[in-house]
Coordinates of C-alpha atoms and ligand atoms in Angstrom, one line a residue:
M1 CA 59.7 77.2 38.4
L2 CA 62.8 77.2 40.7
E3 CA 60.4 78.0 43.6
T4 CA 59.5 74.4 43.8
L5 CA 63.1 73.1 43.8
Q6 CA 64.0 71.0 46.8
P7 CA 67.4 71.5 48.5
A8 CA 70.0 69.0 47.4
K9 CA 71.0 66.4 50.0
P10 CA 74.0 67.9 51.9
D11 CA 77.3 66.2 51.2
A12 CA 78.6 64.7 54.5
I13 CA 82.2 65.2 53.6
L14 CA 81.8 68.9 52.5
A15 CA 79.9 69.5 55.8
L16 CA 82.7 68.0 57.7
M17 CA 85.2 70.3 55.9
E18 CA 83.1 73.3 57.0
A19 CA 83.0 72.1 60.6
F20 CA 86.8 71.6 60.6
K21 CA 87.4 75.1 59.2
A22 CA 85.2 76.6 61.9
D23 CA 87.0 74.7 64.8
P24 CA 89.3 77.2 66.5
R25 CA 91.6 74.5 68.1
D26 CA 95.1 74.5 66.6
T27 CA 95.5 70.9 67.6
K28 CA 92.6 69.8 65.3
I29 CA 93.3 67.0 62.7
D30 CA 91.5 66.7 59.3
L31 CA 91.2 63.1 58.3
G32 CA 88.0 63.7 56.3
V33 CA 88.6 65.0 52.9
G34 CA 89.8 62.5 50.2
V35 CA 92.9 64.1 48.9
Y36 CA 96.5 63.2 49.4
R37 CA 98.5 65.4 51.8
D38 CA 102.2 65.4 52.5
A39 CA 103.7 65.7 55.9
D40 CA 103.2 69.5 55.8
G41 CA 99.5 69.1 55.0
R42 CA 100.0 70.2 51.4
T43 CA 98.6 68.6 48.2
P44 CA 101.6 69.4 45.9
V45 CA 101.7 69.4 42.2
M46 CA 103.9 66.5 41.2
R47 CA 107.3 67.3 39.6
A48 CA 106.6 65.4 36.4
V49 CA 103.2 67.2 36.1
K50 CA 104.9 70.6 36.4
A51 CA 107.5 69.6 33.8
A52 CA 104.9 68.2 31.4
E53 CA 102.8 71.3 31.7
A54 CA 105.8 73.5 30.9
R55 CA 106.4 71.4 27.7
L56 CA 102.8 71.7 26.7
V57 CA 102.7 75.4 27.1
E58 CA 105.8 75.7 25.0
R59 CA 104.7 73.3 22.3
Q60 CA 100.9 73.6 22.0
D61 CA 99.8 75.7 19.1
T62 CA 96.1 75.3 19.2
K63 CA 93.2 74.9 21.7
S64 CA 90.8 73.7 19.0
Y65 CA 88.4 70.8 19.7
V66 CA 89.8 67.3 19.8
G67 CA 87.6 64.2 18.9
L68 CA 84.5 63.3 21.0
A69 CA 86.4 60.4 22.5
G70 CA 89.4 62.7 23.5
D71 CA 92.9 62.3 22.3
P72 CA 93.5 58.6 21.2
A73 CA 97.2 58.9 22.4
F74 CA 95.7 59.4 25.9
S75 CA 93.4 56.4 25.7
D76 CA 96.3 54.3 24.4
A77 CA 98.7 55.4 27.2
L78 CA 96.3 55.2 30.1
S79 CA 94.8 51.9 29.0
A80 CA 98.3 50.5 28.8
L81 CA 99.0 51.7 32.3
V82 CA 95.8 50.2 33.8
L83 CA 95.5 47.0 31.8
G84 CA 99.1 46.3 30.7
D85 CA 99.4 43.1 28.7
A86 CA 95.8 42.2 29.5
R87 CA 94.5 44.8 27.1
P88 CA 92.2 42.9 24.7
A89 CA 93.3 43.5 21.1
G90 CA 90.5 45.0 18.9
R91 CA 87.8 44.9 21.6
L92 CA 88.4 47.9 23.8
A93 CA 86.2 50.9 23.3
M94 CA 87.5 54.0 25.1
V95 CA 86.6 57.6 25.8
A96 CA 88.3 60.3 27.9
T97 CA 86.0 61.6 30.6
P98 CA 86.0 64.4 33.2
G99 CA 87.7 62.5 36.0
G100 CA 86.9 59.1 37.4
T101 CA 83.5 60.3 38.3
G102 CA 82.8 61.1 34.7
A103 CA 83.9 57.6 33.7
V104 CA 81.6 56.1 36.3
R105 CA 78.7 58.2 35.1
Q106 CA 79.4 57.4 31.4
G107 CA 79.8 53.7 32.2
L108 CA 76.5 53.5 34.0
D109 CA 74.8 55.5 31.2
L110 CA 76.2 53.0 28.7
I111 CA 74.8 50.1 30.7
L112 CA 71.4 51.8 31.0
Q113 CA 71.3 52.2 27.3
A114 CA 72.4 48.6 26.5
A115 CA 70.5 46.8 29.3
P116 CA 67.8 49.1 30.7
G117 CA 66.6 46.5 33.4
A118 CA 70.1 45.7 34.7
T119 CA 70.6 46.0 38.5
L120 CA 73.9 47.5 39.8
W121 CA 75.4 45.5 42.6
L122 CA 77.6 47.6 44.9
P123 CA 79.9 46.5 47.7
D124 CA 78.7 47.4 51.2
P125 CA 80.2 49.9 51.9
T126 CA 81.2 51.8 48.8
W127 CA 82.0 55.3 47.6
P128 CA 78.7 57.2 48.2
N129 CA 78.7 58.6 44.7
H130 CA 78.2 55.1 43.2
P131 CA 74.7 54.7 44.6
A132 CA 74.0 58.4 44.2
I133 CA 74.8 58.4 40.4
A134 CA 72.9 55.2 39.8
S135 CA 69.8 56.4 41.6
H136 CA 70.1 59.8 39.7
I137 CA 69.9 58.0 36.4
G138 CA 67.2 55.5 37.6
M139 CA 69.3 52.4 37.8
P140 CA 68.3 49.9 40.4
V141 CA 70.9 49.2 43.1
R142 CA 71.5 46.3 45.4
R143 CA 74.4 45.6 47.8
Y144 CA 76.7 42.6 48.3
R145 CA 78.5 42.0 51.6
Y146 CA 82.1 43.3 51.5
F147 CA 83.6 44.7 54.7
D148 CA 83.6 42.9 58.0
D149 CA 83.6 45.5 60.8
A150 CA 84.5 42.8 63.3
T151 CA 87.8 41.9 61.6
G152 CA 88.5 45.0 59.6
G153 CA 89.0 42.8 56.6
V154 CA 86.9 41.6 53.6
D155 CA 84.0 39.3 54.4
F156 CA 85.0 37.1 51.5
D157 CA 82.6 34.2 52.2
G158 CA 79.7 36.7 52.5
M159 CA 80.8 38.4 49.3
M160 CA 81.0 35.2 47.3
A161 CA 77.7 33.9 48.7
D162 CA 76.0 37.2 47.6
L163 CA 77.7 37.3 44.2
R164 CA 76.6 33.7 43.5
G165 CA 73.0 35.0 43.5
V166 CA 73.6 37.8 41.0
P167 CA 71.7 36.9 37.8
A168 CA 73.3 37.0 34.3
G169 CA 72.9 40.5 32.8
D170 CA 73.3 42.4 36.1
V171 CA 76.4 44.4 36.8
V172 CA 78.8 43.9 39.7
L173 CA 80.9 46.9 40.7
L174 CA 84.4 46.2 42.1
H175 CA 87.0 48.6 43.4
G176 CA 90.2 48.0 41.4
C177 CA 92.4 48.6 44.5
C178 CA 92.5 50.7 47.7
H179 CA 88.8 50.3 48.5
N180 CA 87.1 53.5 49.4
P181 CA 86.0 53.8 52.2
S182 CA 87.2 50.6 53.9
G183 CA 90.9 50.2 52.8
A184 CA 90.3 46.4 52.6
D185 CA 91.3 44.9 49.3
L186 CA 90.8 41.5 47.7
S187 CA 94.0 39.4 47.5
L188 CA 95.0 38.1 44.0
P189 CA 93.7 34.5 44.7
Q190 CA 90.4 36.1 45.8
W191 CA 90.3 38.2 42.6
R192 CA 90.7 34.9 40.7
E193 CA 87.8 33.3 42.5
V194 CA 85.6 36.4 41.8
A195 CA 86.6 36.3 38.2
A196 CA 85.8 32.6 37.8
L197 CA 82.4 33.1 39.5
L198 CA 81.4 36.1 37.3
G199 CA 82.6 34.0 34.3
E200 CA 80.2 31.3 35.3
T201 CA 77.2 33.4 36.3
G202 CA 77.3 35.8 33.4
A203 CA 77.1 39.0 35.5
T204 CA 79.2 41.9 34.0
P205 CA 82.0 43.4 36.1
F206 CA 82.4 47.1 36.3
V207 CA 85.8 48.0 37.9
D208 CA 86.3 51.4 39.3
I209 CA 90.1 52.1 39.7
A210 CA 90.8 55.5 41.2
Y211 CA 94.0 54.8 43.2
Q212 CA 96.4 52.7 41.1
G213 CA 99.8 53.1 42.6
F214 CA 98.6 54.1 46.1
G215 CA 98.4 50.5 47.4
D216 CA 101.4 48.2 46.6
G217 CA 102.6 49.5 43.3
L218 CA 101.3 50.3 39.8
E219 CA 101.5 46.7 38.6
E220 CA 100.5 45.1 41.8
D221 CA 97.4 47.3 42.2
A222 CA 96.1 46.4 38.7
A223 CA 96.9 42.6 38.9
G224 CA 93.4 41.5 40.0
L225 CA 91.7 43.7 37.4
R226 CA 94.0 42.4 34.7
H227 CA 93.3 38.8 35.6
L228 CA 89.5 39.5 35.6
I229 CA 89.7 41.0 32.1
G230 CA 91.1 37.8 30.8
A231 CA 88.4 35.7 32.4
V232 CA 85.1 37.3 31.4
P233 CA 83.7 38.1 27.9
E234 CA 82.8 41.8 28.6
A235 CA 83.7 44.4 31.2
I236 CA 83.6 48.1 32.0
V237 CA 86.5 49.9 33.6
A238 CA 86.5 53.4 34.9
A239 CA 90.0 54.9 35.6
S240 CA 90.9 58.1 37.4
C241 CA 94.1 60.1 37.2
S242 CA 93.1 62.5 40.0
K243 CA 95.0 60.8 42.8
N244 CA 98.0 59.0 41.2
F245 CA 98.9 62.1 39.1
G246 CA 97.7 64.6 41.7
I247 CA 95.6 66.4 39.1
Y248 CA 92.3 66.4 40.9
R249 CA 91.0 69.7 39.4
E250 CA 92.0 68.9 35.8
R251 CA 89.3 66.2 35.6
T252 CA 91.1 63.4 33.9
G253 CA 89.7 60.0 33.5
L254 CA 89.1 57.2 31.0
L255 CA 86.2 54.9 30.5
M256 CA 87.0 51.5 28.9
A257 CA 84.4 49.1 27.7
M258 CA 85.6 45.6 26.7
A259 CA 83.2 44.4 23.9
P260 CA 82.5 40.7 23.7
S261 CA 83.8 40.5 20.2
A262 CA 85.6 42.6 17.6
D263 CA 82.3 43.0 15.7
R264 CA 80.8 44.8 18.7
L265 CA 83.7 47.3 19.0
K266 CA 82.5 49.8 16.5
V267 CA 79.0 50.1 17.9
T268 CA 80.3 50.3 21.5
Q269 CA 82.8 53.0 20.6
G270 CA 80.1 54.9 18.8
A271 CA 77.8 54.7 21.8
L272 CA 80.5 56.0 24.1
A273 CA 81.3 58.9 21.8
A274 CA 77.6 59.7 21.5
L275 CA 77.2 59.7 25.3
N276 CA 80.1 62.2 25.6
R277 CA 78.4 64.4 23.0
L278 CA 75.1 64.3 24.9
N279 CA 76.5 65.0 28.3
Y280 CA 79.3 67.5 27.7
S281 CA 80.5 67.1 24.1
F282 CA 84.3 67.1 24.2
P283 CA 86.0 65.8 27.3
P284 CA 88.6 68.0 29.1
D285 CA 92.0 67.8 27.4
H286 CA 94.7 69.5 29.5
G287 CA 95.1 66.8 32.2
A288 CA 94.9 64.1 29.6
R289 CA 97.8 65.6 27.6
V290 CA 99.8 66.0 30.8
V291 CA 99.3 62.3 31.6
T292 CA 100.1 61.3 28.0
E293 CA 103.3 63.3 28.1
I294 CA 104.4 61.7 31.3
L295 CA 103.6 58.2 30.3
S296 CA 105.3 58.4 26.9
D297 CA 108.5 60.1 28.0
A298 CA 111.0 57.8 29.8
E299 CA 112.5 60.5 32.0
L300 CA 109.2 62.1 33.1
R301 CA 107.7 58.7 33.7
A302 CA 110.6 57.5 35.9
D303 CA 110.4 60.7 37.9
W304 CA 106.6 60.4 38.3
E305 CA 106.9 56.7 39.3
G306 CA 109.6 57.7 41.9
E307 CA 107.4 60.4 43.4
L308 CA 104.4 58.1 43.4
S309 CA 106.5 55.4 45.3
S310 CA 107.5 58.0 47.9
I311 CA 103.8 58.9 48.4
R312 CA 102.8 55.3 48.7
N313 CA 105.6 54.4 51.1
G314 CA 104.8 57.4 53.2
M315 CA 101.2 56.2 53.6
L316 CA 102.4 52.6 54.3
D317 CA 104.7 54.0 57.0
L318 CA 101.9 56.0 58.6
R319 CA 99.8 52.9 58.6
R320 CA 102.5 51.0 60.5
Q321 CA 103.1 53.8 62.9
L322 CA 99.3 54.0 63.7
A323 CA 98.9 50.3 64.1
E324 CA 102.0 50.2 66.4
A325 CA 100.8 53.2 68.5
L326 CA 97.5 51.4 69.0
R327 CA 99.2 48.1 69.8
T328 CA 101.3 49.8 72.5
R329 CA 98.2 51.5 74.0
T330 CA 95.8 48.6 73.9
G331 CA 98.3 45.7 74.4
S332 CA 96.5 43.9 71.6
D333 CA 96.7 43.5 67.8
R334 CA 93.1 44.3 67.2
F335 CA 94.0 47.4 65.1
G336 CA 96.5 45.4 63.1
F337 CA 94.1 45.7 60.1
L338 CA 95.2 49.4 59.7
A339 CA 98.6 48.2 58.6
A340 CA 97.1 45.6 56.3
H341 CA 94.7 48.1 54.6
R342 CA 95.9 49.8 51.4
G343 CA 95.4 53.2 49.9
M344 CA 94.4 56.5 51.5
F345 CA 91.5 55.3 53.5
S346 CA 90.7 52.9 56.4
R347 CA 87.5 52.3 58.1
L348 CA 88.1 52.1 61.8
G349 CA 84.9 50.4 62.8
A350 CA 83.9 53.1 65.3
S351 CA 80.3 54.0 66.0
P352 CA 78.9 57.4 65.0
E353 CA 78.9 58.3 68.8
Q354 CA 82.6 57.4 69.0
V355 CA 83.4 59.4 65.9
E356 CA 81.6 62.4 67.5
T357 CA 83.5 61.9 70.8
M358 CA 86.8 62.0 68.9
R359 CA 85.8 65.2 67.2
R360 CA 84.4 66.9 70.3
D361 CA 87.1 65.9 72.8
H362 CA 90.2 65.6 70.6
G363 CA 89.5 67.7 67.5
V364 CA 89.9 64.6 65.3
Y365 CA 87.7 64.9 62.2
M366 CA 86.8 61.7 60.3
V367 CA 83.8 60.8 58.2
G368 CA 80.8 59.6 60.2
D369 CA 81.2 56.0 59.0
S370 CA 84.7 56.2 60.7
R371 CA 86.6 56.4 57.4
L372 CA 89.9 58.1 58.0
N373 CA 92.3 59.6 55.5
I374 CA 95.7 58.1 56.4
A375 CA 97.4 60.8 54.3
G376 CA 96.0 63.4 56.7
L377 CA 98.3 62.1 59.4
N378 CA 102.0 62.8 60.2
A379 CA 104.5 61.6 62.8
R380 CA 103.2 64.3 65.3
T381 CA 99.5 63.5 64.9
V382 CA 99.7 59.7 64.9
P383 CA 99.9 59.5 68.7
V384 CA 97.1 62.1 69.1
L385 CA 94.8 60.0 66.9
A386 CA 95.8 56.8 68.8
D387 CA 95.0 58.5 72.1
A388 CA 91.6 59.7 70.8
I389 CA 90.7 56.2 69.5
V390 CA 91.5 54.6 72.9
A391 CA 89.8 57.4 74.9
A392 CA 86.6 57.1 72.8
G393 CA 86.6 53.3 73.6
V394 CA 86.7 52.2 70.0
Ligands
LIG1 C1 86.2 54.9 44.4 C2 86.3 56.2 43.6 N1 85.9 56.2 42.4 C3 86.0 57.3 41.6 C4 86.5 58.5 42.2 C5 86.5 59.7 41.3 O1 87.5 60.6 41.4 P1 87.6 61.8 40.4 O2 86.3 62.1 39.7 O3 88.1 62.9 41.2 O4 88.7 61.4 39.4 C6 86.8 58.5 43.5 C7 87.3 59.8 44.2 O5 87.1 60.0 45.3 C8 86.7 57.3 44.3 O6 87.1 57.3 45.6

């Protein structure tokens, strides 16, 4: 049977990691893989995570199963972090999931079950796993305009024009903040316009928020999503703790489904729990407990927020340094968008040939669509990258 199996499509980012490893140059720079790195190139365990884990080891007296939806204290704590005062009372169904990817998968499965004909509208570009998961489960996908390569910003007019054409009953996926791969985010007034439009057309928003706290701050990064939640009757939200708690391998995420009425809550919650049961039964628990411990303890929370602020400010600083290095070298502000982008990624707008030239001549590794991981830089490598960008004629 396995003789007929076709090879899986190679993952471009994993292939890039392999090529980087094999490159003997000690001046090479890895801007490909999507994890946060500090100035020494490490992805450290955050202090509050270490402390919370120590407490759990001390206190935990069983590893028995939890509920199918995970620990309710985790859903409560994380939904409060993401949605704040916008949390709809009595209408929010929630399940813990294996990371943000698990939340995206369960959210799309829920839609497929509730509205089998619905099309998923994705921003162009988007995280490649969005279309991959949708097509894996047989959900039709269409794109709406999002990033403008010419300006390095959001093509908001194009986006609104495309969203105006999305029929009621279809689903529009939005990145909560720190858009991956472009780094270009909607402003709060633009979120308001999108929310009003979706309220009018009857399309359902699906917000994927995987970098809360990596843009402008925990509250600021969720402001658009929170406004949207108040402006539409139903919505799906997938949240990841991988980046902002630095617990990538613990697989910690939450899927929230805002039901249109309190009457629909029970059936929505039941459907989500059943999907967990079908796909993997009980969701992972360790990371969820670590997050709950941090969010519900004032001291741990303050320490976590402090460390998250330093991470964010470090990335903002690198953005400014890179934009400035390019301004000096080109005598123009055309790379100013790099300082305006938010989160770990920016799309440079380079052609595949230019990306290849930077790799070959300068040992600079970025994804083929010219997405670069800002957190892969440091004060020493910013000038190297700026030289490579200019030399490749970007
Ligand atoms: C846009 C987006 N959504 C979701 C995820 C899922 O992250 P994880 O499954 O590691 O929590 C990522 C991670 O790269 C992402 O960039």
